Amino acid sequence: MFGWNGKIAKVYLTEKKVEIIPLSKEFLIDYLGGRGLGVKFVYDLVKPGIDPFSSENILVFSAGPLTGTTCPTSGRFATISKSPLTGTIFDSNSGGSFGPELKFAGFDGLVIFGKAEEPVYIQIHNEKISIKDAKHLWDKNTREITRELSGLGRVACIGKAGEKGVRFANIMNDYNHTCGRGGLGAVMGSKNLKAIVVRGEKKIPIFDEDRYKKYFQDISRLLVASPVSSKGLGEYGTAVLVNLINYMKILPTGNFRFSQFDFAEEISGEKINSTFPIKKTPCYACPIACKREVRDTEMEIPEYETISMFGSSCRISNIQTIMKANRLCNDYGMDTITAGSTIACYSELNGEQLTDEELLKLVELIGERKDVGQELSEGSMRYARAHNKSNLSMQVKGLELPGYDPRGVLGLALGYATSNRGGCHLRAYMIGPEIFGKPKLVNRLTFSGKSGLVQVIQNLFTAVDSLVVCKFALFSVGEEEWANILSAVTGMDFVSENLLEIGERVWNIERLFNLKEKFSSIDDTLPERFFQEDGRVEGRNIKKDEFLASLLEYYRFRGWDSDGVPTKEKLQQLNIQMQG
Amino acid sequence: MESPLKVNVKLFASIRKFSKKDNLEINIKEGSSVKDLLSKTGIPQDEPLLIIINEYTRGKETLLQEGDTLCLFPIIAGG
């Protein structure tokens, strides 16, 4: 097999047993890898209604057919499970170097079953897999663990947040690269699995080296020629968005009560670049190199989403405080969007403007699950509900919304509402067409024409998450180039339409999983605030009838019935077998 | 006789290197486009830009109106 290794390892923690199983060519053509591979395993193996923290849940780590080649931005892997934050199926992917190393060891993925009796870590050296005692590693955060294990290979691990069951705990790798959002770090913790460390020496075989070189050059040229990847992201990182998004009146401020922040310049990419000497810390095989840190202190430069949540949404205007909150989250291993949004919810609910010190203390208490941090570690939906103030939680399906106020980008509003993993911008990044005009500019303040566009972009992004390559490259590189290089690597013929169909197949399976978990069209909605309040921009509250009409149209485009259930014909067309 | 238009121009990120000030007030002839305005700011006409006029994304050929606010960013993206 070319590109893929054609096998995964099943690791049974309860029985301390490992089984290596082959993956068929047909399966890989239908699901590729990454998100697609993991979603299929979780759909097939996780029974409806189980507690995500129970030993019956599984956790998948999966790379894709391009992972470990030199293909630009391909150094990624995905993690997939049932989320303790949302109760939905949940995938989350990360850069760094863990994914390629997993491929070098000879695997396309790992599926973790059961629960270890005592803390363990998994050590992989080529195809030798051992389950090892990790009692000495418990109660430690991710930087320390990564340092301690990095002599053995590339490390993916959890911090105290994952051990203690913070519902938005992350899995971290290579120090600051993170599988974020839905709490898969807490699933790992519930299995008493502290870390996975992998080392491999295998080379990924490529079917047609000459064609590969040509397509590699095509993609590299596009990335270098595009000012998005070579200049915008490379020079300022994602923090460059703060001023733009603020000017467009879609910067979440004060838990989405307002859509502009008076101190945006203070927390902007421009401010960061003029304050700190910056060093780039690129992922494996990535020429964009958007990730950055302060040169001497190695303090991570926060991403835009982190700045918007700990900054404007909590109304904190000191960039150093935001950087400290970011560092704490990375070290404890927890999601900055949900942590920031949950604290913004806490702040509104209690009618308090937090000081910088209070904010940092809350982040720490969440990571430790101590005092009020215990309640907040449940995420904003559960926290607000416990205080009879559900309307103050800014989430969809339990996942806190990221840094774009949907009232000013209505395609994104529909994207948030229909996302299979809850409030997320990365299922269909409608900021591309609605703000940047990429690939084509559309009017941001209308639902008209959005439902078709949202579902196509969702399908494309799902395919990209299955390859797995970076979505930032999509601003410069189209699906045709990805299909070309995938064909050269694997020796199988892929065209753009195949990628979109794979994306659609995986999206529909995710929908089926969620329907079995009792999610329905009622959950495809937005926080009531966005329908009732205008965020201090006159007339900008979302009109519910327009939203619902757009949602129905979206279902029609998807080939689903008016309740949002995939029809038999659609499932047959996508070669999906219904279960149960 | 063409009357002059007054427009506000705000520069961001790497576009700031073209001017000593981040916020400019510029007078231009009626019927001028963004492209015409660029020559008055020192920003090269072929510089890739994300142009926002009064909160809407626009192109370089867009004609300017009295009182417009233009925000000029490098081509950026992210999330």
Coordinates of C-alpha atoms in Angstrom, one line a residue, chain A residues 228 233 235-236 244 247-249 265 270 305 404 425 429 435-436 441 444-445 475, chain B residues 12-14 16 47-48 50 52 54-57 69 71 73 75-79:
Chain A
V228 CA -2.6 35.0 2.7
L233 CA -0.5 34.5 8.6
E235 CA 3.9 37.8 9.7
Y236 CA 1.2 38.2 12.3
L244 CA -10.5 43.6 11.4
Y247 CA -14.0 47.0 13.0
M248 CA -16.6 44.7 11.3
K249 CA -18.6 44.8 14.6
E265 CA -5.9 47.7 19.5
E270 CA -0.1 44.7 15.7
E305 CA -9.8 32.8 19.2
Y404 CA -17.1 35.8 15.6
H425 CA -16.1 28.0 13.1
Y429 CA -15.2 28.9 7.8
I435 CA -15.3 38.8 5.2
F436 CA -12.2 38.0 3.3
L441 CA -17.2 37.6 -1.8
R444 CA -22.5 38.8 5.0
L445 CA -25.8 40.2 6.2
F475 CA -7.1 29.8 1.2
Chain B
F12 CA -3.5 48.0 9.8
A13 CA -0.8 45.3 10.2
S14 CA 1.9 45.4 7.5
R16 CA 1.2 50.6 8.4
E47 CA 0.0 45.8 -3.0
P48 CA -2.4 42.9 -2.2
L50 CA -8.1 43.5 2.0
I52 CA -13.1 47.3 3.9
N54 CA -17.9 51.2 5.9
E55 CA -17.8 47.6 7.2
Y56 CA -18.2 45.9 3.8
T57 CA -15.4 44.1 1.9
T69 CA -14.2 55.1 6.1
C71 CA -9.8 50.1 6.4
F73 CA -5.4 45.4 5.7
I75 CA -4.6 39.9 2.6
I76 CA -5.2 38.0 5.8
A77 CA -7.1 35.0 6.9
G78 CA -7.1 32.6 9.8
G79 CA -9.3 31.3 12.5

